[in-house]
Short mmCIF file of C-alpha atoms and ligand atoms in Angstrom, two decimals:
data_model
loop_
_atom_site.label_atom_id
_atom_site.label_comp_id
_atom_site.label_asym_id
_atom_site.label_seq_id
_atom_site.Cartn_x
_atom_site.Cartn_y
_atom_site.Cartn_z
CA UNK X 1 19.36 -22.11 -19.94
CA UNK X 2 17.47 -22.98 -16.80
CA UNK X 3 18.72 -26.31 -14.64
CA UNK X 4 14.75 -27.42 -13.48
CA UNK X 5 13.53 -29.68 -10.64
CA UNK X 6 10.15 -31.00 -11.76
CA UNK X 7 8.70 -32.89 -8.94
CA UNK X 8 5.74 -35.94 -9.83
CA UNK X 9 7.07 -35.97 -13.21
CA UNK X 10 5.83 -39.54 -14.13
CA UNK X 11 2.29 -38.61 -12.60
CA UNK X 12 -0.55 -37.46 -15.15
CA UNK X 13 0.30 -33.25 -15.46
CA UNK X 14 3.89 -33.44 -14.37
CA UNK X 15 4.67 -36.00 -17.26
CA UNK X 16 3.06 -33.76 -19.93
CA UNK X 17 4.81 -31.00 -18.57
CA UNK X 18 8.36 -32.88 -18.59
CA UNK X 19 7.50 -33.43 -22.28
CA UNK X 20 6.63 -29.76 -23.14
CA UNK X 21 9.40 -28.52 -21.35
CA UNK X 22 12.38 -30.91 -22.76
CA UNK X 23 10.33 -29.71 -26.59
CA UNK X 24 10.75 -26.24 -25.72
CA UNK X 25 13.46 -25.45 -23.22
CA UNK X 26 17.22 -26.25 -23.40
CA UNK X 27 18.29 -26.40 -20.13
CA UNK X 28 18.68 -29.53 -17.76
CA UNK X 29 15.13 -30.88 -16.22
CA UNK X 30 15.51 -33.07 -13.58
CA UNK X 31 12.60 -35.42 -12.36
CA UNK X 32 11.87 -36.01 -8.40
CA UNK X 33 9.12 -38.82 -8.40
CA UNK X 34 8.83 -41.61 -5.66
CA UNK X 35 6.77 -43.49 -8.15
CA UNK X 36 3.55 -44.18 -6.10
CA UNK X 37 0.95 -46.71 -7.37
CA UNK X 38 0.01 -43.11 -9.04
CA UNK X 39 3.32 -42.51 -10.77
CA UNK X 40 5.07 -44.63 -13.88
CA UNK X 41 8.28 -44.22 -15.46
CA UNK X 42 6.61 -45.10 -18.52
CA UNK X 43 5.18 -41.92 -18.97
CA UNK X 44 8.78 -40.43 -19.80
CA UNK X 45 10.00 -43.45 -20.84
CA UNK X 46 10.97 -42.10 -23.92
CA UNK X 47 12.82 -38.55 -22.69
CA UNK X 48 14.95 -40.76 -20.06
CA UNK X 49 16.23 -43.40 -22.10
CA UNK X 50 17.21 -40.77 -24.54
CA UNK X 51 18.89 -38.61 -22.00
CA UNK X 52 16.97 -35.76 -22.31
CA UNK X 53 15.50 -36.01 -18.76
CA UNK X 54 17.28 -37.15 -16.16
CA UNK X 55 15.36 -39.59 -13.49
CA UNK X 56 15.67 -39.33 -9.64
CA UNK X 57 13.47 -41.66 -7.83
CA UNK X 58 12.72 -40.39 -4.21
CA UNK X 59 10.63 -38.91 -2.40
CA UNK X 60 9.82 -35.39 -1.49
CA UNK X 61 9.82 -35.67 2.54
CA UNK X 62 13.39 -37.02 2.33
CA UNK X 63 15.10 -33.38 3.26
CA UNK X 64 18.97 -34.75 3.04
CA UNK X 65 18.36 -36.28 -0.81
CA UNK X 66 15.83 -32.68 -1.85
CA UNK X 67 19.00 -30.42 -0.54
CA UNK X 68 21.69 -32.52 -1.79
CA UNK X 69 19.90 -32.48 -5.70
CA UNK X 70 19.64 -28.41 -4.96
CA UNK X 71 23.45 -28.74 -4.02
CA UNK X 72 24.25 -31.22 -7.32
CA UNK X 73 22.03 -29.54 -10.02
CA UNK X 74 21.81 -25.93 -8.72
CA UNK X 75 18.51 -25.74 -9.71
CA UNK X 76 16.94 -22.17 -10.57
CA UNK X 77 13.22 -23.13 -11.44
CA UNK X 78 11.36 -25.61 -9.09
CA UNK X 79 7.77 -26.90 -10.69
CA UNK X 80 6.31 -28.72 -7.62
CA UNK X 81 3.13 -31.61 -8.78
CA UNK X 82 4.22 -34.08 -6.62
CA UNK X 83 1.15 -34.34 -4.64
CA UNK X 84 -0.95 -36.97 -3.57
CA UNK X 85 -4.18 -36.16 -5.79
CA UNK X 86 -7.04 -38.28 -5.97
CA UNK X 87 -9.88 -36.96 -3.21
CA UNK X 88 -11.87 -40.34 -2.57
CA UNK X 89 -8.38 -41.91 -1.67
CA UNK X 90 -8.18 -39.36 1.18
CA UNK X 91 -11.36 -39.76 2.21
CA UNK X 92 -10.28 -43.81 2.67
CA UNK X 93 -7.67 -42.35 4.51
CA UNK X 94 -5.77 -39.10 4.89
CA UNK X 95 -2.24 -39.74 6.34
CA UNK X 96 -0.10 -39.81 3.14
CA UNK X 97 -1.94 -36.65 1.91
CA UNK X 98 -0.79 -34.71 4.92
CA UNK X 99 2.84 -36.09 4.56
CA UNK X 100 3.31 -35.69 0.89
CA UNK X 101 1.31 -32.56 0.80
CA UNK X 102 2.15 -30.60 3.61
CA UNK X 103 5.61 -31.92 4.90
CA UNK X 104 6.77 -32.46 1.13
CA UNK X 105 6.00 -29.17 0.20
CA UNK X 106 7.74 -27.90 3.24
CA UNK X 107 10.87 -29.65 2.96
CA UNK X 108 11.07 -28.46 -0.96
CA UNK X 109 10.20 -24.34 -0.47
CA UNK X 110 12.97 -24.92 2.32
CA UNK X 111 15.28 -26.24 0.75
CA UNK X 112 14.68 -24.09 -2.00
CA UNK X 113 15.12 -20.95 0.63
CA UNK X 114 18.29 -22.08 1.72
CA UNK X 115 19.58 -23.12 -1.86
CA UNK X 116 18.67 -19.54 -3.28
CA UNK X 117 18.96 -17.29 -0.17
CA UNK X 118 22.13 -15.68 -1.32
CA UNK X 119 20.87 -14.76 -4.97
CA UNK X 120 17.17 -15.61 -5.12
CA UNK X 121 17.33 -13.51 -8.45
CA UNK X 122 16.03 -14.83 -11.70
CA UNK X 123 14.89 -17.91 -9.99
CA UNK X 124 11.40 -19.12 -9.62
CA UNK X 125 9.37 -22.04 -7.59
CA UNK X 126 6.24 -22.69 -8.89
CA UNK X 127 3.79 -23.96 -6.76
CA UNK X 128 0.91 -26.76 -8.34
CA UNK X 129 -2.41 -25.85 -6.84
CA UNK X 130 -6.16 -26.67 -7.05
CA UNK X 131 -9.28 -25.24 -7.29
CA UNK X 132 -10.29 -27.31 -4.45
CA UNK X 133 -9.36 -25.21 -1.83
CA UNK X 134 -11.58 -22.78 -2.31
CA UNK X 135 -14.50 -25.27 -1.29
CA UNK X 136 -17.94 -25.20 -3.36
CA UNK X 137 -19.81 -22.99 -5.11
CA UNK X 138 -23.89 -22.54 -5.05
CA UNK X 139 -25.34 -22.32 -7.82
CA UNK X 140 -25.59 -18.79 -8.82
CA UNK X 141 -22.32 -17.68 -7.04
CA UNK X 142 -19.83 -15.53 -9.28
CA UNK X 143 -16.80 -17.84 -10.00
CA UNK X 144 -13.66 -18.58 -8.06
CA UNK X 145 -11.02 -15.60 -7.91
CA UNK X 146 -7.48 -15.50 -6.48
CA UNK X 147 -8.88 -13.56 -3.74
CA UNK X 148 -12.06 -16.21 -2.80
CA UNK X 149 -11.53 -17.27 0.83
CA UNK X 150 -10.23 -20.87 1.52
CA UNK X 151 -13.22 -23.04 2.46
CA UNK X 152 -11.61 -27.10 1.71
CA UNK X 153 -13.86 -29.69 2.13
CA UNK X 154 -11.90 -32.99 1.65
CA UNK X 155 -8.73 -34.33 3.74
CA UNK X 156 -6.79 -34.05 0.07
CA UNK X 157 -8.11 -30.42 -0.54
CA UNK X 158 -7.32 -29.14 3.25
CA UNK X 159 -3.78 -30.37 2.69
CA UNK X 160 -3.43 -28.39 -0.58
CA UNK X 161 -4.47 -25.65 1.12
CA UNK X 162 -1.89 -25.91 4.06
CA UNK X 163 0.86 -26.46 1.31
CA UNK X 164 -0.37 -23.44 -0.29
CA UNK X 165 -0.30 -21.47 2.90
CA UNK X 166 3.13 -23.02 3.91
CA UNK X 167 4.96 -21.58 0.12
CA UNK X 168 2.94 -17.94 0.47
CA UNK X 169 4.51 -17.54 4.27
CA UNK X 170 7.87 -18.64 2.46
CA UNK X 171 7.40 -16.12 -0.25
CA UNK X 172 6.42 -13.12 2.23
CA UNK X 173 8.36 -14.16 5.34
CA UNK X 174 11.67 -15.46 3.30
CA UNK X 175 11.36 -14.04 0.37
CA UNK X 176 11.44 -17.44 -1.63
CA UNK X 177 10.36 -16.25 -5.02
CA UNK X 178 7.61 -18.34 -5.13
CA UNK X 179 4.16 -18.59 -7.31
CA UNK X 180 0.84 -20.05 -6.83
CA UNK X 181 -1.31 -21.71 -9.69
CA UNK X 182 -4.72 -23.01 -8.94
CA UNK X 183 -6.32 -25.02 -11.87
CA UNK X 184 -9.45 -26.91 -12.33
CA UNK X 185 -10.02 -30.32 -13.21
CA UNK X 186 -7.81 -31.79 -15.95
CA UNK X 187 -8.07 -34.44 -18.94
CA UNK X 188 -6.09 -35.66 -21.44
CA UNK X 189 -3.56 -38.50 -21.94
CA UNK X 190 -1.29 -40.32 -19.32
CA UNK X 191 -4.47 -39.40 -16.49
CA UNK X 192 -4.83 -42.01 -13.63
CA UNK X 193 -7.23 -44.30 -14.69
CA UNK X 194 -9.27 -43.75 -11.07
CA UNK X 195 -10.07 -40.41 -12.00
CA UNK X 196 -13.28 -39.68 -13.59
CA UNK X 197 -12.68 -39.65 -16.92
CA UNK X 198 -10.11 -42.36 -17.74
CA UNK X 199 -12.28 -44.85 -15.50
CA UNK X 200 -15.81 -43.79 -17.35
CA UNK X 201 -13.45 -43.87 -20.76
CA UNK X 202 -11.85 -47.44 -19.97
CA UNK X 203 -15.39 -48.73 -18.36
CA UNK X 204 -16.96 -48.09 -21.05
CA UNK X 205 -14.89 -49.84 -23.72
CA UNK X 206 -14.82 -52.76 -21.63
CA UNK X 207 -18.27 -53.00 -21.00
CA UNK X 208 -18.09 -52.67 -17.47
CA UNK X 209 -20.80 -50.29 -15.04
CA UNK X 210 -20.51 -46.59 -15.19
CA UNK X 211 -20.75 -45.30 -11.27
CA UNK X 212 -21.89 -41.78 -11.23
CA UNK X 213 -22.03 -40.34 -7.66
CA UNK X 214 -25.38 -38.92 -6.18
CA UNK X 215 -27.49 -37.41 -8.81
CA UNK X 216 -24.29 -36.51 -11.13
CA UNK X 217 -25.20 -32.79 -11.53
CA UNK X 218 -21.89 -31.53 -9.67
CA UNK X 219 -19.96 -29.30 -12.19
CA UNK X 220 -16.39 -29.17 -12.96
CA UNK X 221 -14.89 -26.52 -14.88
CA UNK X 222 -12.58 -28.93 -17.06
CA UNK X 223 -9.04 -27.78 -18.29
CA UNK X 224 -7.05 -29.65 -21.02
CA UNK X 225 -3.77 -30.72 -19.61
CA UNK X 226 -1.76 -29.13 -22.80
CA UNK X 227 -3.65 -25.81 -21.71
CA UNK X 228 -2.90 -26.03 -18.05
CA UNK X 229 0.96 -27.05 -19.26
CA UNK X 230 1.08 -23.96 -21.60
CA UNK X 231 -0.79 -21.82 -18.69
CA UNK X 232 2.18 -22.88 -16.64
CA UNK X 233 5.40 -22.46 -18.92
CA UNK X 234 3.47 -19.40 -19.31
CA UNK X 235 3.82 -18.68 -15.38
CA UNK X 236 7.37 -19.62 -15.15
CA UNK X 237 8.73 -17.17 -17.70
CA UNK X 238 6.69 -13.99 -17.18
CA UNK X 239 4.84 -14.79 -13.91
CA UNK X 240 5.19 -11.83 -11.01
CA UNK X 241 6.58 -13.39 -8.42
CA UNK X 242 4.50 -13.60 -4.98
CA UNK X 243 1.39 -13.59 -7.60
CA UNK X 244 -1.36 -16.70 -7.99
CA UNK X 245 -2.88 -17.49 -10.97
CA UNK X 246 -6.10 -19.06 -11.50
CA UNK X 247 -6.20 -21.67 -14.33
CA UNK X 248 -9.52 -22.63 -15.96
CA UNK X 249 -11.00 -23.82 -19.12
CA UNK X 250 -13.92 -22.14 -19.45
CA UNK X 251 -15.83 -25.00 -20.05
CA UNK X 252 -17.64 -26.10 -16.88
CA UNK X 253 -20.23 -28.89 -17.45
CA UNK X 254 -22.22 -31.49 -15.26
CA UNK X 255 -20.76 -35.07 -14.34
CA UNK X 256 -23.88 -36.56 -16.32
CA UNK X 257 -22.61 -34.60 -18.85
CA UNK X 258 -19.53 -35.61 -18.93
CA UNK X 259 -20.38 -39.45 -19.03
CA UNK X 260 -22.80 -39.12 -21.73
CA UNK X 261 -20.26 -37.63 -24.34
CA UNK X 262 -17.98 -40.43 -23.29
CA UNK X 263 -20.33 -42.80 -23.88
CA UNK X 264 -21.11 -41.13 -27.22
CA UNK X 265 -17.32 -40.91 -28.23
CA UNK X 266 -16.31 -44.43 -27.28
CA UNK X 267 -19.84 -45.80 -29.29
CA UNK X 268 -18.58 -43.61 -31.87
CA UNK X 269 -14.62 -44.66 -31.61
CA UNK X 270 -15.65 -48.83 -31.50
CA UNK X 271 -18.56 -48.61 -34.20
CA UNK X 272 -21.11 -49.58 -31.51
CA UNK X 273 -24.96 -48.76 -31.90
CA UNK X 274 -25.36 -45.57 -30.48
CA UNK X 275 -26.88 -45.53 -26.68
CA UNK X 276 -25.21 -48.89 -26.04
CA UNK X 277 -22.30 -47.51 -23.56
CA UNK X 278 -25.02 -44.82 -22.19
CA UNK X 279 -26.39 -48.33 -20.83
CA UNK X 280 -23.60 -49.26 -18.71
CA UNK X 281 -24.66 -45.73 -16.29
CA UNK X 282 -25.43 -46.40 -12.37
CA UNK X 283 -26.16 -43.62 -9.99
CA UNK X 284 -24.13 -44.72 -6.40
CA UNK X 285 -24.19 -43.65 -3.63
CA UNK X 286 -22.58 -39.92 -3.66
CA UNK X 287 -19.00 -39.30 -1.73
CA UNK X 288 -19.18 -37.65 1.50
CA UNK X 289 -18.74 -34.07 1.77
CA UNK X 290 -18.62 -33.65 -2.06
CA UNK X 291 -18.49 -30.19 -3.52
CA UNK X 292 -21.57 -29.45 -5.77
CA UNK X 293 -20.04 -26.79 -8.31
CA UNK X 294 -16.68 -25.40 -9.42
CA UNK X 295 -15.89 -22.43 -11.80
CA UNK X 296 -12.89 -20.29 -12.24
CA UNK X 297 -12.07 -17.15 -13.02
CA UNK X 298 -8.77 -17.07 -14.85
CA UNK X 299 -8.86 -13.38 -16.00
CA UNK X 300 -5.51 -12.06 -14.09
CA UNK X 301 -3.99 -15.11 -16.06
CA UNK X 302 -5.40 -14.06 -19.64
CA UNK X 303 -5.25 -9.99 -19.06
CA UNK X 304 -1.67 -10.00 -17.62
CA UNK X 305 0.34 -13.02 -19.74
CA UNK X 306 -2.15 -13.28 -22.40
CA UNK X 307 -3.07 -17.23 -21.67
CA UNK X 308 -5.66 -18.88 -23.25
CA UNK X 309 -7.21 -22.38 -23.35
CA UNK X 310 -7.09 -23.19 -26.94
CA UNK X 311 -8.83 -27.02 -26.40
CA UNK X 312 -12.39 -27.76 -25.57
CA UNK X 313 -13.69 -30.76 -24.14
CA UNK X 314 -16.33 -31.55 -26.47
CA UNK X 315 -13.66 -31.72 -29.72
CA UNK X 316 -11.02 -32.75 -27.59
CA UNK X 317 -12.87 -35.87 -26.50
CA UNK X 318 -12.62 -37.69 -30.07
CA UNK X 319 -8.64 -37.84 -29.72
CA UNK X 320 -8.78 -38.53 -26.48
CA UNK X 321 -11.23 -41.75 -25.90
CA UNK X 322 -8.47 -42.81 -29.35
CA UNK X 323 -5.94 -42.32 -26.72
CA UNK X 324 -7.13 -44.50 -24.08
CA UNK X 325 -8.26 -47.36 -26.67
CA UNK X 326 -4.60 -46.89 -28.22
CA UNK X 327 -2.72 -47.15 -24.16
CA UNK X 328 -5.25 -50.15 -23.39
CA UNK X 329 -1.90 -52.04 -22.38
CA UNK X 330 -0.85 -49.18 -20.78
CA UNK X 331 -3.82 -48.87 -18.61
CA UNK X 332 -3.35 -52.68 -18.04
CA UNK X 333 -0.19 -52.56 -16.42
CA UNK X 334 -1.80 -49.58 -13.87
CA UNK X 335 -4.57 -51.37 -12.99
CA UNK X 336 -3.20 -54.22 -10.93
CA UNK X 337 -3.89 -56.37 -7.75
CA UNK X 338 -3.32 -52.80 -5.17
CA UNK X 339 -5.84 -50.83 -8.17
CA UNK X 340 -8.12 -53.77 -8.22
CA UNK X 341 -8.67 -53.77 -4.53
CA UNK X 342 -8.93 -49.80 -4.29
CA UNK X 343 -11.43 -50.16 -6.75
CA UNK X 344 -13.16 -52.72 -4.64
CA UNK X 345 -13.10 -51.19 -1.46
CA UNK X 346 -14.36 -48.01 -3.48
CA UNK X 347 -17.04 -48.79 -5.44
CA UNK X 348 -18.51 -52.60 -3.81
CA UNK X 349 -22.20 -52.23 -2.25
CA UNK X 350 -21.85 -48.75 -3.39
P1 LIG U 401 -0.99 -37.73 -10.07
O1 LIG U 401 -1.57 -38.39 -8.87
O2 LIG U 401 -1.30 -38.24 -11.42
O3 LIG U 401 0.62 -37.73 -9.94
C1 LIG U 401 1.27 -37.44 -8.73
C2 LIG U 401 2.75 -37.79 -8.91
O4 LIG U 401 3.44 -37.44 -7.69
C3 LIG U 401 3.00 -39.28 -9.14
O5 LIG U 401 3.95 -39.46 -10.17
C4 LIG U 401 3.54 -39.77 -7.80
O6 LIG U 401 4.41 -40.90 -7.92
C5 LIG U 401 4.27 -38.53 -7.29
N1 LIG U 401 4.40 -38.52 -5.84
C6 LIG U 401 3.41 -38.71 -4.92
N2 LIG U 401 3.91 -38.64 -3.67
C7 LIG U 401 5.24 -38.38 -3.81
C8 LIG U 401 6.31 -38.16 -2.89
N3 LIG U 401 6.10 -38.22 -1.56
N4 LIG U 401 7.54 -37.91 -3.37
C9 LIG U 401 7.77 -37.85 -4.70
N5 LIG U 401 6.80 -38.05 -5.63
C10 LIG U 401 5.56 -38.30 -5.19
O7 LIG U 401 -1.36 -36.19 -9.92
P2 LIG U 401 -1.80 -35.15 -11.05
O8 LIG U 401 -3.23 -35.34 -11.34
O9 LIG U 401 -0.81 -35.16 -12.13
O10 LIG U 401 -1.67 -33.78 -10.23
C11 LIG U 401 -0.44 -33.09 -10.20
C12 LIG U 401 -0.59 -31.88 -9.30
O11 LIG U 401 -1.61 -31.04 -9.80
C13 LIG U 401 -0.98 -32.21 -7.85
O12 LIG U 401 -0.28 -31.36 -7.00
C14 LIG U 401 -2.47 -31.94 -7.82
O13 LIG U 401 -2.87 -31.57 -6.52
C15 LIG U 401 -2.58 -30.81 -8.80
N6 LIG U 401 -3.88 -30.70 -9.48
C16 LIG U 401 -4.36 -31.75 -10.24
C17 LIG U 401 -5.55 -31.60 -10.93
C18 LIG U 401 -6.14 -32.70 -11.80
O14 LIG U 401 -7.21 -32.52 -12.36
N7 LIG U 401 -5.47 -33.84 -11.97
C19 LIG U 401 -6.26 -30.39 -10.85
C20 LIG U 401 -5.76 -29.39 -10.03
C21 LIG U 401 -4.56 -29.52 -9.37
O1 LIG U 402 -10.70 -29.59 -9.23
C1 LIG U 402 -9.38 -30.01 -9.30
C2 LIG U 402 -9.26 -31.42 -8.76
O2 LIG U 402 -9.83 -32.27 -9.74
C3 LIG U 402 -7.83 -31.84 -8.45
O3 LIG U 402 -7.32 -31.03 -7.43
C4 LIG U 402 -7.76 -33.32 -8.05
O4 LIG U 402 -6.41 -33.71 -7.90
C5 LIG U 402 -8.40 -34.13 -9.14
O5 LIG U 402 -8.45 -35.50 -8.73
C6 LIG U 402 -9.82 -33.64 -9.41
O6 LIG U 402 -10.67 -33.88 -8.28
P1 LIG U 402 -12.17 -34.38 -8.46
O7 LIG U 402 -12.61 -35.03 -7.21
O8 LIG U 402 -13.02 -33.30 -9.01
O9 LIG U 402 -11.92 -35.47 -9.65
P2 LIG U 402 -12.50 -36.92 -9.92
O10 LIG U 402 -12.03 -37.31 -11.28
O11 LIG U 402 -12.21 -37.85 -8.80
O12 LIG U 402 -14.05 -36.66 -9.95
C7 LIG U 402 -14.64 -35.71 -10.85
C8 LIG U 402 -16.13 -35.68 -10.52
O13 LIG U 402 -16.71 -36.94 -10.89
C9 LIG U 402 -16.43 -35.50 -9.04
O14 LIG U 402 -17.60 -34.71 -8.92
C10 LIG U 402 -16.71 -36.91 -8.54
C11 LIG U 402 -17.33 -37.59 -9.76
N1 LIG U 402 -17.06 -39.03 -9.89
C12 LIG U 402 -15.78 -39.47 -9.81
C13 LIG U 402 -15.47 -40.81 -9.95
C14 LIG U 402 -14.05 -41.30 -9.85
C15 LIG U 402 -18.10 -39.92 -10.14
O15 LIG U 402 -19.28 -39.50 -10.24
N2 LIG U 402 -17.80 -41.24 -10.28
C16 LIG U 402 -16.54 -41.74 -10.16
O16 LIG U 402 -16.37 -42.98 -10.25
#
């Protein structure tokens, strides 16, 4: 039975996590979330008030609480999401993604050195990475590999990559038995609704514009989050140590694309005329320095554990516009007066 610290538990892909892993493990999870306008405790609402998680809010920088949980729980598999994520945030401004990103992820593989430095067997750290860092791809380059040079564009992308530098110096220098995923862009329930497509989703039932950036013909290689969560229970219990695994979902499409289903499933979902939602589309400006094209290669993943993606956007997307029009409440109580002005500051003469 494993005693787990699973850090940005109540964000979007820590929360499904916390759910697959109190469904399929026994042991004790513990979640580390400072609940940021990004994080609710709603998502695991149900696991903590049944006792099946147990809820620590704090925050990842705060060295004395991150050792003295190591020192309470004795924790032998870290899963580290707390991050912040969203890449037009840190392009409004950058500090908190160079504290939370780079000195959180410090003060955890630390601790987690010191914790496990007298029997680092049989115990794992598992680091939440993105695709990002690799920078963009032109059109008719091969796809991103584990060995693809880092090349971030975005404040939020070079701080992943100097907390992914920061746990691979701990893994070689310390010996921290630490892993690396890097995963493309996700979807599914409990996402942010800033993110691109919860806002299209939610814009769309409410009638409200549809801001593509630029020409929308960037490509994202989109992952279900069940996947990715599966890709990395996967990791923790037959990943090599020291390794990274890429995490894709084969299904890489345009943003226009993208919109256009939505706009298709939520007519579809709210028995609307066809084409009406497709109305609601604006091209805006585009966001500075914004990659053009991201695939992945997630072959070492699939040859050596056997992962697959078993989802695909286009069927997915039925169940998952159902989601959002089921969580409208949910959504709601996200999107208030700090949301409302991002969104304004964001999108306003755009
Ligand atoms: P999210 O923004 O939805 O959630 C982040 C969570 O971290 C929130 O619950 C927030 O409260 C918590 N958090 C932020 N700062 C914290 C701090 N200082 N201390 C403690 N908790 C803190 O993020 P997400 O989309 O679920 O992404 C999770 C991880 O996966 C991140 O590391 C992100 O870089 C990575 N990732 C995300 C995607 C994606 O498509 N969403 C793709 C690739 C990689
Ligand atoms: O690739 C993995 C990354 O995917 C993660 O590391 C990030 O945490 C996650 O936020 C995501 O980053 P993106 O910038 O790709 O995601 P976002 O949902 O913000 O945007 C997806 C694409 O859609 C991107 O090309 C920008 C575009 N977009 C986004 C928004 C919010 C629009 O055209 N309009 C919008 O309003």
């Amino acid at each position: 039975m494993k005693s787990w610290l699973i850090t940005g538990g109540c964000g979007f892909i820590g929360s499904n996590f916390v759910r697959m892993a109190a469904e399929m493990e026994a042991g004790r999870i513990v979640v580390l979330d400072s609940l940021t306008y990004a994080g609710s405790l709603s998502n695991i609402a149900e696991l903590t008030t049944r006792g099946r998680v147990e809820f620590c809010k704090g925050d990842i920088c705060d060295g004395a609480l991150v050792n003295d949980l190591f020192g309470v729980h004795g924790f032998d598999c870290v899963v580290h999401f707390a991050a912040e994520s969203h890449v037009d945030r840190s392009i409004l401004g950058e500090r908190p993604f160079l504290r939370t990103n780079i000195e959180g992820t410090y003060v955890l593989v630390d601790a987690a050195r010191r914790a496990w430095r007298n029997d680092p067997h049989e115990k794992r750290f598992i680091h939440i990475s993105t695709d990002e860092v690799f920078g963009d791809l032109g059109p008719d380059d091969p796809p991103f590999a584990e060995g693809t040079p880092y090349r971030p564009s975005s404040p939020y992308a070079a701080s992943k990559a100097s907390a992914d530098h920061l746990v691979r110096a701990w893994q070689r220098t310390f010996g921290l038995p630490a892993i690396i995923t890097n995963c493309g862009n996700n979807y599914g329930p409990w996402q942010f609704p800033e993110k691109l497509i919860p806002l299209m989703i939610l814009n769309a039932i409410e009638g409200r514009e549809l801001p593509v950036y630029g020409d929308g013909k960037q490509m994202r290689d989109w992952l279900h989050v069940a996947d990715h969560c599966r890709a990395i229970m996967t990791v923790v219990n037959r990943g090599e140590i020291g390794a990274t695994y890429l995490i894709g979902g084969d299904d890489a499409r345009t943003n226009l694309d993208v919109v256009h289903r939505i706009c298709w499933a939520v007519d579809a979902e709210l028995d609307r005329a066809p084409g009406t939602s497709a109305k609601l589309v604006r091209h805006v400006a585009d966001r500075p320095g914004h990659d053009r094209r991201y695939s992945l290669d997630a072959a070492h993943l699939k040859t050596s554990l056997g992962w697959r993606p078993v989802e695909n956007f286009e069927t997915a997307l039925p169940a998952i516009v159902r989601w959002y029009v089921e969580h409208k409440n949910w959504a709601n109580e996200l999107r208030t007066g700090a949301y409302r002005q991002y969104y304004e500051r964001q999108y306003a003469g755009r």
